[in-house]
Short mmCIF file of C-alpha atoms in Angstrom, two decimals:
data_model
loop_
_atom_site.label_atom_id
_atom_site.label_comp_id
_atom_site.label_asym_id
_atom_site.label_seq_id
_atom_site.Cartn_x
_atom_site.Cartn_y
_atom_site.Cartn_z
CA MET X 1 27.34 -122.33 160.29
CA VAL X 2 24.60 -124.88 160.28
CA VAL X 3 21.08 -124.32 161.32
CA GLY X 4 20.77 -126.46 164.23
CA ALA X 5 24.52 -125.84 164.09
CA LEU X 6 26.35 -123.53 161.71
CA THR X 7 27.59 -125.79 159.05
CA THR X 8 25.06 -128.18 157.73
CA GLY X 9 21.49 -127.72 158.55
CA ILE X 10 19.37 -124.93 159.71
CA LEU X 11 17.97 -126.54 162.82
CA ALA X 12 20.25 -126.68 165.74
CA VAL X 13 20.62 -129.72 167.85
CA PRO X 14 22.06 -128.52 171.12
CA ALA X 15 25.41 -130.21 171.32
CA PRO X 16 28.65 -129.57 173.15
CA PRO X 17 29.85 -126.20 171.83
CA ALA X 18 33.10 -127.74 170.58
CA GLN X 19 31.09 -129.86 168.18
CA ALA X 20 28.38 -127.36 167.39
CA GLY X 21 28.84 -124.80 164.73
CA LEU X 22 26.64 -121.85 165.31
CA LEU X 23 23.05 -122.68 165.01
CA GLY X 24 22.74 -126.16 166.26
CA GLY X 25 22.46 -127.46 162.77
CA VAL X 26 22.80 -124.61 160.31
CA LEU X 27 25.38 -122.49 162.02
CA GLY X 28 27.81 -125.32 162.32
CA THR X 29 28.17 -125.89 158.63
CA VAL X 30 29.77 -122.71 157.54
CA GLY X 31 32.01 -121.67 160.31
CA GLY X 32 33.51 -122.78 163.57
CA VAL X 33 32.16 -126.28 163.65
CA VAL X 34 35.09 -128.21 164.95
CA ASP X 35 38.64 -127.59 166.02
CA SER X 36 41.05 -127.04 163.19
CA THR X 37 43.15 -129.95 162.07
CA LEU X 38 46.63 -129.02 160.89
CA ASP X 39 48.72 -130.86 158.38
CA THR X 40 51.26 -130.19 155.67
CA VAL X 41 50.04 -129.38 152.18
CA ASP X 42 52.76 -129.01 149.56
CA GLY X 43 55.26 -128.34 152.31
CA VAL X 44 53.11 -125.63 153.94
CA VAL X 45 51.57 -126.20 157.34
CA GLY X 46 47.90 -125.41 156.85
CA VAL X 47 44.43 -125.62 158.35
CA LEU X 48 42.55 -128.57 156.89
CA GLN X 49 39.26 -128.21 158.71
CA ALA X 50 37.04 -125.23 159.44
CA GLY X 51 36.76 -124.11 163.01
CA TRP X 52 38.36 -122.00 165.69
CA ASP X 53 42.09 -122.33 165.24
CA ASP X 54 43.16 -123.42 168.71
CA ASP X 55 46.21 -125.33 167.60
CA ALA X 56 47.23 -123.45 164.47
CA ARG X 57 51.00 -123.14 164.12
CA THR X 58 50.78 -120.57 161.34
CA PRO X 59 50.32 -116.85 162.07
CA PRO X 60 46.76 -115.50 162.03
CA ILE X 61 45.71 -113.27 159.14
CA PRO X 62 44.92 -109.69 160.21
CA MET X 63 42.06 -107.92 158.50
CA SER X 64 44.52 -105.37 157.14
CA MET X 65 46.06 -108.13 155.00
CA VAL X 66 42.62 -109.31 153.88
CA ALA X 67 41.72 -105.74 152.85
CA ASP X 68 45.00 -105.45 150.96
CA ALA X 69 44.48 -108.79 149.23
CA ILE X 70 41.05 -107.95 147.83
CA GLY X 71 41.70 -104.25 147.12
CA ALA X 72 39.38 -102.90 149.81
CA ASP X 73 42.04 -100.60 151.23
CA ASP X 74 42.41 -98.95 147.82
CA LEU X 75 38.70 -98.14 147.82
CA TRP X 76 38.98 -96.76 151.37
CA ARG X 77 41.58 -94.30 150.15
CA GLN X 78 39.11 -93.22 147.48
CA GLY X 79 36.46 -92.57 150.12
CA GLN X 80 34.50 -95.79 149.69
CA ASP X 81 34.03 -97.53 153.03
CA GLY X 82 30.44 -98.75 152.73
CA ARG X 83 28.89 -95.63 154.26
CA GLY X 84 25.15 -95.42 153.66
CA VAL X 85 24.78 -99.18 153.07
CA ASP X 86 23.12 -101.45 155.65
CA VAL X 87 24.23 -105.09 155.89
CA ALA X 88 21.78 -107.44 157.59
CA VAL X 89 23.43 -110.26 159.52
CA ILE X 90 21.26 -113.24 160.48
CA ASP X 91 23.31 -115.07 163.09
CA THR X 92 23.74 -115.49 166.85
CA GLY X 93 23.60 -111.78 167.63
CA MET X 94 26.23 -109.17 168.42
CA VAL X 95 27.75 -107.57 171.51
CA PRO X 96 29.27 -104.09 171.94
CA VAL X 97 32.93 -104.99 171.89
CA GLU X 98 35.30 -102.32 170.64
CA GLY X 99 34.81 -102.03 166.90
CA LEU X 100 31.05 -102.61 167.14
CA ASP X 101 30.23 -100.09 169.86
CA GLY X 102 30.39 -96.87 167.84
CA ALA X 103 27.31 -94.66 167.66
CA GLY X 104 25.01 -95.93 164.93
CA LYS X 105 27.23 -98.89 164.02
CA VAL X 106 24.58 -101.51 164.86
CA VAL X 107 20.80 -101.49 164.59
CA ASN X 108 18.98 -104.24 166.43
CA GLY X 109 16.25 -105.82 164.35
CA PRO X 110 14.04 -108.48 165.94
CA ASP X 111 15.55 -111.19 168.12
CA LEU X 112 13.84 -114.39 166.95
CA SER X 113 15.98 -116.73 169.07
CA PHE X 114 14.71 -118.92 171.88
CA GLU X 115 16.50 -116.60 174.30
CA SER X 116 14.66 -113.50 173.10
CA GLN X 117 12.31 -113.85 176.06
CA SER X 118 14.98 -112.75 178.50
CA ASP X 119 15.49 -109.01 178.86
CA ASP X 120 19.11 -109.70 179.85
CA LEU X 121 19.88 -111.77 176.75
CA ARG X 122 17.87 -110.14 173.98
CA TYR X 123 19.97 -109.17 170.92
CA LEU X 124 23.21 -110.27 172.60
CA ASP X 125 25.55 -112.89 171.16
CA GLY X 126 26.23 -115.61 173.72
CA PHE X 127 27.83 -117.95 171.19
CA GLY X 128 30.44 -115.64 169.64
CA HIS X 129 29.99 -116.38 165.94
CA GLY X 130 27.75 -113.42 165.09
CA THR X 131 30.12 -110.92 166.70
CA HIS X 132 33.05 -112.44 164.80
CA MET X 133 31.20 -112.16 161.47
CA ALA X 134 29.99 -108.62 162.19
CA GLY X 135 33.54 -107.44 162.84
CA ILE X 136 34.83 -108.93 159.59
CA ILE X 137 32.03 -107.31 157.61
CA ALA X 138 32.00 -103.80 159.06
CA GLY X 139 33.87 -103.50 162.35
CA SER X 140 35.55 -100.15 162.92
CA ASP X 141 37.55 -98.57 165.73
CA GLY X 142 36.91 -95.20 164.12
CA ALA X 143 40.58 -94.29 163.90
CA ASP X 144 43.44 -94.87 161.49
CA GLY X 145 45.52 -97.84 162.49
CA GLY X 146 42.71 -99.47 164.42
CA PHE X 147 40.68 -102.56 163.57
CA ARG X 148 38.65 -102.30 160.39
CA GLY X 149 36.40 -104.79 158.72
CA ILE X 150 36.03 -104.79 154.95
CA ALA X 151 33.30 -102.10 154.92
CA PRO X 152 34.08 -100.09 158.08
CA GLY X 153 31.59 -97.35 157.20
CA ALA X 154 28.62 -99.68 156.66
CA ARG X 155 25.92 -100.14 159.26
CA LEU X 156 25.02 -103.57 160.60
CA VAL X 157 21.44 -104.76 161.14
CA ASN X 158 21.49 -107.46 163.81
CA LEU X 159 18.92 -110.24 163.47
CA ARG X 160 19.56 -112.80 166.17
CA VAL X 161 18.27 -116.32 165.62
CA GLY X 162 20.83 -118.53 167.42
CA THR X 163 21.18 -119.11 171.15
CA HIS X 164 24.32 -119.26 173.27
CA ASP X 165 24.89 -122.86 172.14
CA GLY X 166 24.01 -122.14 168.52
CA ALA X 167 20.53 -123.67 168.62
CA VAL X 168 18.17 -122.48 165.90
CA ASP X 169 15.45 -123.88 163.68
CA VAL X 170 15.17 -123.28 159.97
CA SER X 171 11.76 -121.68 160.49
CA GLN X 172 13.44 -118.96 162.56
CA VAL X 173 15.95 -118.27 159.80
CA ILE X 174 13.25 -118.10 157.11
CA ALA X 175 11.20 -115.74 159.29
CA ALA X 176 14.28 -113.52 159.73
CA ILE X 177 14.92 -113.41 155.96
CA ASP X 178 11.30 -112.48 155.32
CA TRP X 179 11.54 -109.70 157.92
CA VAL X 180 14.63 -108.30 156.19
CA VAL X 181 12.87 -108.27 152.83
CA GLN X 182 9.78 -106.50 154.15
CA HIS X 183 11.67 -103.95 156.27
CA ARG X 184 14.65 -103.29 154.02
CA ARG X 185 13.65 -99.66 153.45
CA SER X 186 11.55 -98.92 156.52
CA ASP X 187 12.41 -96.41 159.24
CA GLY X 188 15.55 -95.13 157.56
CA LEU X 189 17.02 -98.54 156.72
CA ASN X 190 18.84 -99.21 153.48
CA ILE X 191 19.47 -102.96 153.58
CA ARG X 192 21.31 -103.83 150.37
CA VAL X 193 23.29 -106.87 151.58
CA LEU X 194 22.30 -109.94 153.59
CA ASN X 195 25.01 -112.15 155.12
CA LEU X 196 24.23 -115.82 155.82
CA SER X 197 27.30 -117.52 157.26
CA PHE X 198 25.56 -120.85 157.66
CA GLY X 199 23.71 -123.57 155.82
CA THR X 200 22.02 -126.92 156.21
CA ASP X 201 22.76 -130.33 154.74
CA GLY X 202 19.30 -130.58 153.24
CA VAL X 203 19.37 -131.93 149.68
CA GLN X 204 15.87 -130.92 148.58
CA PRO X 205 16.01 -129.27 145.15
CA ALA X 206 16.52 -125.52 145.43
CA SER X 207 13.57 -125.08 143.09
CA VAL X 208 11.19 -126.11 145.88
CA ASP X 209 13.19 -125.71 149.09
CA PRO X 210 11.66 -122.99 151.32
CA LEU X 211 15.01 -121.71 152.60
CA ALA X 212 16.30 -121.38 149.04
CA HIS X 213 13.08 -119.65 148.06
CA ALA X 214 13.44 -117.16 150.92
CA VAL X 215 16.92 -116.07 149.83
CA GLU X 216 15.85 -115.91 146.20
CA VAL X 217 12.94 -113.63 147.10
CA ALA X 218 15.42 -111.41 148.96
CA TRP X 219 17.65 -111.36 145.87
CA ARG X 220 14.79 -110.43 143.57
CA SER X 221 13.85 -107.69 146.04
CA GLY X 222 17.17 -105.93 145.50
CA ILE X 223 19.26 -107.47 148.29
CA VAL X 224 22.64 -109.06 147.55
CA VAL X 225 22.51 -112.35 149.46
CA VAL X 226 25.95 -113.74 150.34
CA VAL X 227 26.05 -117.35 151.54
CA GLY X 228 28.90 -119.54 152.73
CA ALA X 229 29.26 -122.55 150.44
CA GLY X 230 29.85 -124.97 153.30
CA ASN X 231 32.79 -126.64 155.01
CA ASP X 232 32.39 -130.19 153.71
CA GLY X 233 35.32 -130.24 151.29
CA SER X 234 34.69 -132.93 148.71
CA SER X 235 32.70 -135.15 151.09
CA ARG X 236 29.32 -134.03 149.73
CA ALA X 237 28.16 -133.76 146.14
CA VAL X 238 26.31 -130.49 146.70
CA LEU X 239 26.86 -127.18 148.43
CA SER X 240 25.12 -126.32 151.67
CA ASN X 241 21.55 -125.09 151.52
CA PRO X 242 20.80 -122.25 150.59
CA ALA X 243 24.07 -121.82 148.67
CA THR X 244 22.49 -124.34 146.30
CA ASP X 245 20.29 -121.56 144.93
CA ARG X 246 21.91 -120.37 141.71
CA TYR X 247 20.91 -116.74 142.09
CA VAL X 248 22.74 -115.93 145.32
CA LEU X 249 26.50 -115.47 145.79
CA ALA X 250 27.95 -118.78 146.98
CA VAL X 251 31.38 -118.18 148.49
CA GLY X 252 34.22 -120.61 149.13
CA ALA X 253 37.26 -120.05 151.34
CA VAL X 254 40.84 -119.47 150.23
CA ASP X 255 44.04 -119.54 152.30
CA LEU X 256 46.21 -116.45 151.77
CA VAL X 257 49.21 -118.42 153.06
CA GLY X 258 50.46 -115.31 154.82
CA THR X 259 50.66 -112.96 151.81
CA PRO X 260 48.17 -110.69 150.02
CA SER X 261 49.29 -112.01 146.63
CA ALA X 262 46.97 -114.43 144.85
CA LEU X 263 49.89 -116.28 143.24
CA ASP X 264 50.35 -118.59 146.22
CA ASP X 265 46.71 -118.86 147.29
CA VAL X 266 45.30 -122.30 148.04
CA VAL X 267 41.61 -123.12 148.25
CA ALA X 268 41.02 -124.38 151.79
CA PRO X 269 40.69 -128.18 151.90
CA PHE X 270 37.48 -127.83 153.92
CA SER X 271 35.82 -125.44 151.46
CA SER X 272 32.91 -127.22 149.79
CA ARG X 273 33.20 -128.26 146.17
CA THR X 274 30.71 -130.24 144.16
CA SER X 275 30.91 -133.26 141.93
CA SER X 276 28.00 -132.08 139.82
CA GLY X 277 25.75 -129.10 139.26
CA ARG X 278 26.04 -125.87 141.25
CA THR X 279 29.58 -124.75 142.16
CA VAL X 280 30.86 -121.79 144.16
CA ASP X 281 30.78 -118.44 142.40
CA VAL X 282 33.92 -116.96 143.95
CA VAL X 283 36.30 -117.50 146.84
CA ALA X 284 37.47 -115.06 149.50
CA PRO X 285 39.98 -115.19 152.36
CA GLY X 286 38.63 -117.57 154.98
CA VAL X 287 41.54 -119.24 156.79
CA SER X 288 42.76 -118.11 160.23
CA LEU X 289 41.17 -114.66 159.98
CA MET X 290 41.72 -112.52 163.06
CA GLY X 291 38.26 -111.15 163.84
CA LEU X 292 36.72 -109.59 166.93
CA ARG X 293 36.53 -111.66 170.10
CA ASN X 294 33.41 -111.96 172.26
CA PRO X 295 34.85 -112.47 175.79
CA GLY X 296 33.07 -115.17 177.79
CA SER X 297 31.05 -116.47 174.85
CA THR X 298 30.71 -120.19 174.23
CA ILE X 299 33.40 -120.37 171.57
CA ASP X 300 35.65 -118.17 173.67
CA ARG X 301 35.42 -120.53 176.63
CA GLU X 302 35.70 -123.67 174.53
CA HIS X 303 38.63 -122.47 172.40
CA PRO X 304 40.90 -120.36 174.62
CA ASN X 305 43.93 -120.95 172.40
CA ALA X 306 42.18 -119.23 169.50
CA VAL X 307 42.44 -115.89 171.33
CA VAL X 308 44.95 -113.47 169.80
CA ASP X 309 46.24 -110.43 171.74
CA GLN X 310 43.24 -110.65 174.10
CA ARG X 311 41.02 -108.72 171.73
CA TYR X 312 40.83 -110.98 168.69
CA PHE X 313 39.75 -114.50 167.84
CA ARG X 314 41.06 -116.53 164.92
CA GLY X 315 38.80 -118.74 162.90
CA SER X 316 38.51 -120.52 159.55
CA GLY X 317 35.53 -121.31 157.39
CA THR X 318 33.35 -120.28 154.52
CA SER X 319 31.51 -118.29 157.20
CA GLN X 320 34.46 -115.91 157.32
CA ALA X 321 34.79 -115.89 153.52
CA ALA X 322 31.11 -114.96 153.18
CA ALA X 323 31.55 -112.12 155.68
CA VAL X 324 34.51 -110.75 153.68
CA THR X 325 32.39 -110.86 150.52
CA SER X 326 29.44 -109.16 152.19
CA GLY X 327 31.74 -106.30 153.14
CA ALA X 328 33.01 -106.13 149.56
CA ALA X 329 29.44 -105.93 148.24
CA ALA X 330 28.73 -103.01 150.58
CA LEU X 331 31.77 -101.15 149.21
CA LEU X 332 30.57 -101.63 145.65
CA LEU X 333 27.04 -100.49 146.45
CA GLN X 334 28.20 -97.29 148.10
CA GLY X 335 30.14 -96.32 145.00
CA ARG X 336 27.54 -97.56 142.53
CA PRO X 337 24.16 -97.63 144.30
CA SER X 338 22.30 -98.36 141.06
CA LEU X 339 23.84 -101.83 140.81
CA THR X 340 21.34 -104.66 141.07
CA PRO X 341 22.18 -107.91 142.89
CA ASP X 342 22.77 -109.52 139.48
CA ASP X 343 25.13 -106.65 138.62
CA VAL X 344 27.10 -107.09 141.84
CA LYS X 345 27.44 -110.81 141.21
CA ARG X 346 28.51 -110.16 137.62
CA VAL X 347 31.23 -107.62 138.42
CA LEU X 348 32.62 -109.72 141.29
CA THR X 349 32.84 -112.87 139.21
CA ALA X 350 34.07 -111.14 136.04
CA SER X 351 36.87 -109.33 137.89
CA ALA X 352 37.93 -112.17 140.19
CA THR X 353 41.55 -113.29 140.08
CA PRO X 354 41.80 -116.85 138.72
CA LEU X 355 43.71 -119.22 141.00
CA LEU X 356 46.23 -121.19 138.98
CA GLY X 357 46.39 -124.88 139.61
CA GLN X 358 43.27 -124.92 141.79
CA ASP X 359 40.20 -127.08 141.29
CA GLY X 360 37.62 -125.02 139.42
CA ARG X 361 34.83 -126.70 141.37
CA ALA X 362 36.30 -125.22 144.52
CA ALA X 363 37.64 -121.87 143.22
CA GLY X 364 34.76 -120.73 141.02
CA SER X 365 35.76 -117.61 139.06
CA GLY X 366 38.60 -116.98 141.51
CA ARG X 367 39.43 -114.75 144.47
CA ILE X 368 37.39 -111.56 144.71
CA ASP X 369 39.07 -108.26 143.81
CA VAL X 370 36.72 -105.48 144.88
CA LEU X 371 38.89 -102.73 143.40
CA ALA X 372 38.78 -104.39 139.98
CA ALA X 373 35.06 -105.06 140.44
CA SER X 374 34.46 -101.35 141.08
CA ARG X 375 35.89 -100.65 137.60
CA THR X 376 34.06 -103.47 135.81
CA ARG X 377 30.94 -102.86 133.78
CA PRO X 378 28.18 -105.35 134.57
CA GLY X 379 27.12 -105.64 130.94
CA ARG X 380 24.25 -108.02 130.37
CA SER X 381 24.14 -109.30 133.91
CA ALA X 382 20.56 -110.44 134.38
CA GLN X 383 20.46 -114.06 135.52
CA THR X 384 17.96 -116.26 133.75
CA TRP X 385 17.76 -119.31 135.99
CA SER X 386 14.29 -120.72 136.58
CA THR X 387 12.71 -119.06 139.60
CA SER X 388 12.08 -121.11 142.70
CA ARG X 389 8.63 -122.16 143.87
CA GLY X 390 9.32 -122.70 147.57
CA THR X 391 6.52 -125.22 147.93
CA GLY X 392 8.68 -127.99 149.35
CA SER X 393 9.18 -129.50 152.77
CA LEU X 394 10.26 -127.51 155.83
CA GLU X 395 11.56 -130.71 157.39
CA GLN X 396 13.72 -131.50 154.38
CA ALA X 397 15.12 -127.98 154.47
CA ARG X 398 16.44 -128.80 157.95
CA GLY X 399 18.48 -131.70 156.70
CA THR X 400 19.79 -133.87 159.52
CA SER X 401 19.98 -131.18 162.23
CA HIS X 402 17.15 -130.44 164.61
CA VAL X 403 16.60 -128.32 167.68
CA ALA X 404 15.67 -130.29 170.75
CA ASP X 405 14.56 -129.79 174.32
CA ASP X 406 15.37 -132.47 176.87
CA GLY X 407 16.19 -134.79 174.01
CA VAL X 408 12.90 -134.23 172.15
CA GLU X 409 13.52 -132.92 168.64
CA LEU X 410 11.39 -130.59 166.57
CA ARG X 411 10.53 -132.52 163.42
CA GLY X 412 7.93 -132.42 160.71
CA GLU X 413 6.05 -129.73 158.84
CA VAL X 414 5.71 -127.31 161.77
CA ASP X 415 7.53 -124.18 162.91
CA ILE X 416 8.89 -123.53 166.42
CA PHE X 417 5.40 -122.72 167.71
CA GLY X 418 3.99 -125.95 166.35
CA ARG X 419 2.10 -124.15 163.60
CA ALA X 420 1.46 -126.25 160.53
CA TRP X 421 3.59 -125.36 157.51
CA ASN X 422 1.80 -124.75 154.21
CA GLY X 423 4.61 -124.34 151.70
CA ALA X 424 2.45 -123.08 148.87
CA ALA X 425 0.69 -120.46 150.99
CA TRP X 426 3.93 -119.27 152.60
CA ALA X 427 5.81 -119.10 149.27
CA ALA X 428 3.07 -116.95 147.74
CA SER X 429 3.02 -114.55 150.70
CA ALA X 430 6.84 -114.36 150.85
CA SER X 431 7.01 -113.53 147.15
CA ALA X 432 4.31 -110.87 147.61
CA GLY X 433 6.08 -109.39 150.64
CA THR X 434 3.19 -110.15 152.99
CA SER X 435 4.50 -113.09 155.04
CA TRP X 436 4.95 -110.76 158.04
CA ASN X 437 1.76 -109.09 159.28
CA GLY X 438 2.83 -106.69 162.00
CA GLY X 439 4.63 -108.97 164.46
CA SER X 440 2.95 -112.13 163.19
CA TRP X 441 4.55 -114.74 160.93
CA ASN X 442 2.99 -118.08 159.90
CA GLY X 443 0.02 -117.41 162.14
CA SER X 444 1.86 -116.75 165.42
CA GLU X 445 2.99 -113.56 167.15
CA TRP X 446 6.81 -113.56 167.09
CA THR X 447 7.71 -109.93 167.81
CA GLY X 448 6.32 -106.50 168.50
CA THR X 449 5.58 -104.07 165.71
CA CYS X 450 7.81 -101.05 166.24
CA TRP X 451 11.26 -99.65 166.97
CA CYS X 452 10.28 -98.96 170.56
CA GLU X 453 12.80 -100.80 172.73
CA THR X 454 16.20 -99.51 173.71
CA SER X 455 19.45 -101.40 174.04
CA TRP X 456 23.18 -100.85 173.78
CA ALA X 457 22.63 -100.18 170.07
CA GLY X 458 20.02 -97.51 170.72
CA GLU X 459 16.53 -97.98 169.29
CA SER X 460 15.76 -101.66 168.79
CA TRP X 461 12.90 -103.67 167.37
CA GLU X 462 10.28 -104.49 169.97
CA GLY X 463 10.21 -107.98 171.42
CA ARG X 464 7.14 -109.92 172.44
CA SER X 465 6.80 -112.21 175.41
CA TRP X 466 6.19 -115.87 174.73
CA THR X 467 5.88 -116.46 178.48
CA GLY X 468 2.75 -118.34 179.41
CA ARG X 469 2.18 -119.41 175.83
CA SER X 470 1.63 -123.10 175.41
CA TRP X 471 3.51 -123.17 172.13
CA THR X 472 0.00 -123.05 170.59
CA GLY X 473 -0.99 -126.17 172.48
CA ARG X 474 0.77 -128.34 169.98
CA SER X 475 3.60 -130.72 170.61
CA TRP X 476 6.90 -131.81 169.16
CA THR X 477 6.89 -135.55 168.55
CA GLY X 478 4.20 -136.18 171.12
CA ARG X 479 5.77 -133.98 173.79
CA SER X 480 3.87 -130.87 174.79
CA TRP X 481 5.59 -127.52 175.32
CA THR X 482 2.64 -126.37 177.43
CA GLY X 483 3.79 -124.74 180.64
CA ARG X 484 7.36 -124.42 179.49
CA SER X 485 8.93 -121.08 178.82
CA TRP X 486 12.30 -120.06 177.46
CA THR X 487 12.05 -117.01 179.71
CA GLY X 488 13.41 -118.92 182.69
CA ARG X 489 16.17 -120.48 180.68
CA SER X 490 19.40 -118.56 180.49
CA TRP X 491 23.12 -118.98 180.16
CA THR X 492 23.36 -118.93 183.97
CA ASP X 493 20.94 -121.81 184.30
CA GLU X 494 22.63 -123.90 181.64
CA GLU X 495 26.16 -123.88 180.25
CA TRP X 496 26.83 -120.46 181.81
CA THR X 497 26.33 -121.80 185.35
CA GLY X 498 28.48 -119.89 187.78
CA ARG X 499 29.55 -117.44 185.12
CA SER X 500 28.42 -113.87 184.83
CA TRP X 501 28.96 -110.95 182.50
CA THR X 502 29.30 -108.80 185.60
CA GLY X 503 32.90 -107.92 186.21
CA ARG X 504 33.93 -108.82 182.69
CA SER X 505 35.53 -105.98 180.80
CA TRP X 506 34.52 -105.12 177.25
CA THR X 507 36.62 -102.34 175.84
CA GLY X 508 37.44 -100.93 179.24
CA ARG X 509 33.80 -101.02 180.29
CA SER X 510 32.64 -103.24 183.10
CA TRP X 511 29.23 -104.64 182.25
CA THR X 512 26.67 -105.28 184.96
CA ALA X 513 22.95 -105.87 185.06
CA ALA X 514 22.51 -102.15 185.70
CA GLY X 515 24.70 -100.93 182.88
CA TRP X 516 28.30 -99.99 182.31
CA GLU X 517 30.75 -97.54 183.69
CA ASP X 518 34.06 -96.76 182.04
CA ARG X 519 37.28 -95.67 183.68
CA ALA X 520 36.32 -92.03 183.31
CA GLY X 521 33.06 -92.56 185.15
CA ASN X 522 30.83 -92.33 182.09
CA ARG X 523 27.73 -94.45 182.37
CA GLY X 524 25.52 -96.16 179.84
CA ALA X 525 22.57 -98.48 179.51
CA GLY X 526 22.78 -102.15 180.38
CA GLY X 527 22.67 -105.03 177.97
CA SER X 528 18.92 -105.41 177.82
#
């Protein structure tokens, strides 16, 4: 995912969904950026590019095989399924498809996306990427033989930043990370893992980059931050930002080639490798994974041939590999809650299965083996890299991707409200855990201050209306946002013209503006 899109940068430039990753710029980088290109590698037909596998001629990989490959199913049999661990997912949101609709499965944190102003869109994933990642991490049908993500007992904390076309700015992502850090233990939460299936193509040193600083602060606060390494293959000398930060877990993607054995594994050609400096820490399955489908979402409409058995969607990328690893981290932390983030990184890397004949720059320590990791002592695991300062440029953190409205891009040292960015002041407050003050971040009111809204996931973090705000009277590149409001903008008015969630069936439930009713006549709340 790239911010802007999902793969390269954090700001999203609204682009045709087939070209966009997740977040305009950032979401595109790490998952689902382009259609998969197929070719023959060593006599095996394989996926060469990350994306949604419309034209794949190889069978999709079910999550049961992924769990078998990394030893997760062995831990399930021992009673470790991630129960009691919360995994925060900063992405494009989630929807209550089967596997994510169980009682208490999802908690809605703040929706910081541009579509948060609509009661009908708040928290909900119109793009499809966030739902796909959530299912891989912790989806659960609640019955033997049903769909299970890697940590089916874990709870998901949904922080939506991306719109239906993946648009998002890096300032929104940083604000979301800061919120996770400051609320990780509030109101019954136990956020121990943060999944970031996206990145930007910014090349600012991690020592000063604000996005890298945000994830490092989360790491030092006791949260295992898992980041997709990027889907640039060998075309770039560095990993995506913030995988460039040496503290976090940078994950590459491996192709299982249809078997759980690591003997025939191949690092995906698209998985980022570096020519110097920081390399991936580990790899995890990330090719043609069969995750949960979000019917009617942007990727669903743009990639109909990626649908499997109506309920699933197949996709490839380091986004998926990061999600697998986040689930693995949740399993470890249930069984050994005293592990620090450095401990988790140490046991995963020390126990990883080396991949013979694979480029070390792309494979890192090897493919994760969570069963072996559960039996590995962390030893002297404290990392001693220099700590980041976070005083660098917000614009450089964006890389080449930017959100835009009517062709006017957000650029420069300002956030989405046009507030000036003071890197030194923000870095100090983020490190001190004071960057959020109630619902205010960087001097603007972004959200409410309590768990006092309700949604399909039950209690949800309160939103705040930006309607009537003049975007603080400032402008993006000379163009004023005064008088404009995202409240009137919706999927129906844009790419979703003529389409409606009404009449669409999610898990046997027909969703309408008023709510849902299943075949037995049971009723529930609507999607707002």
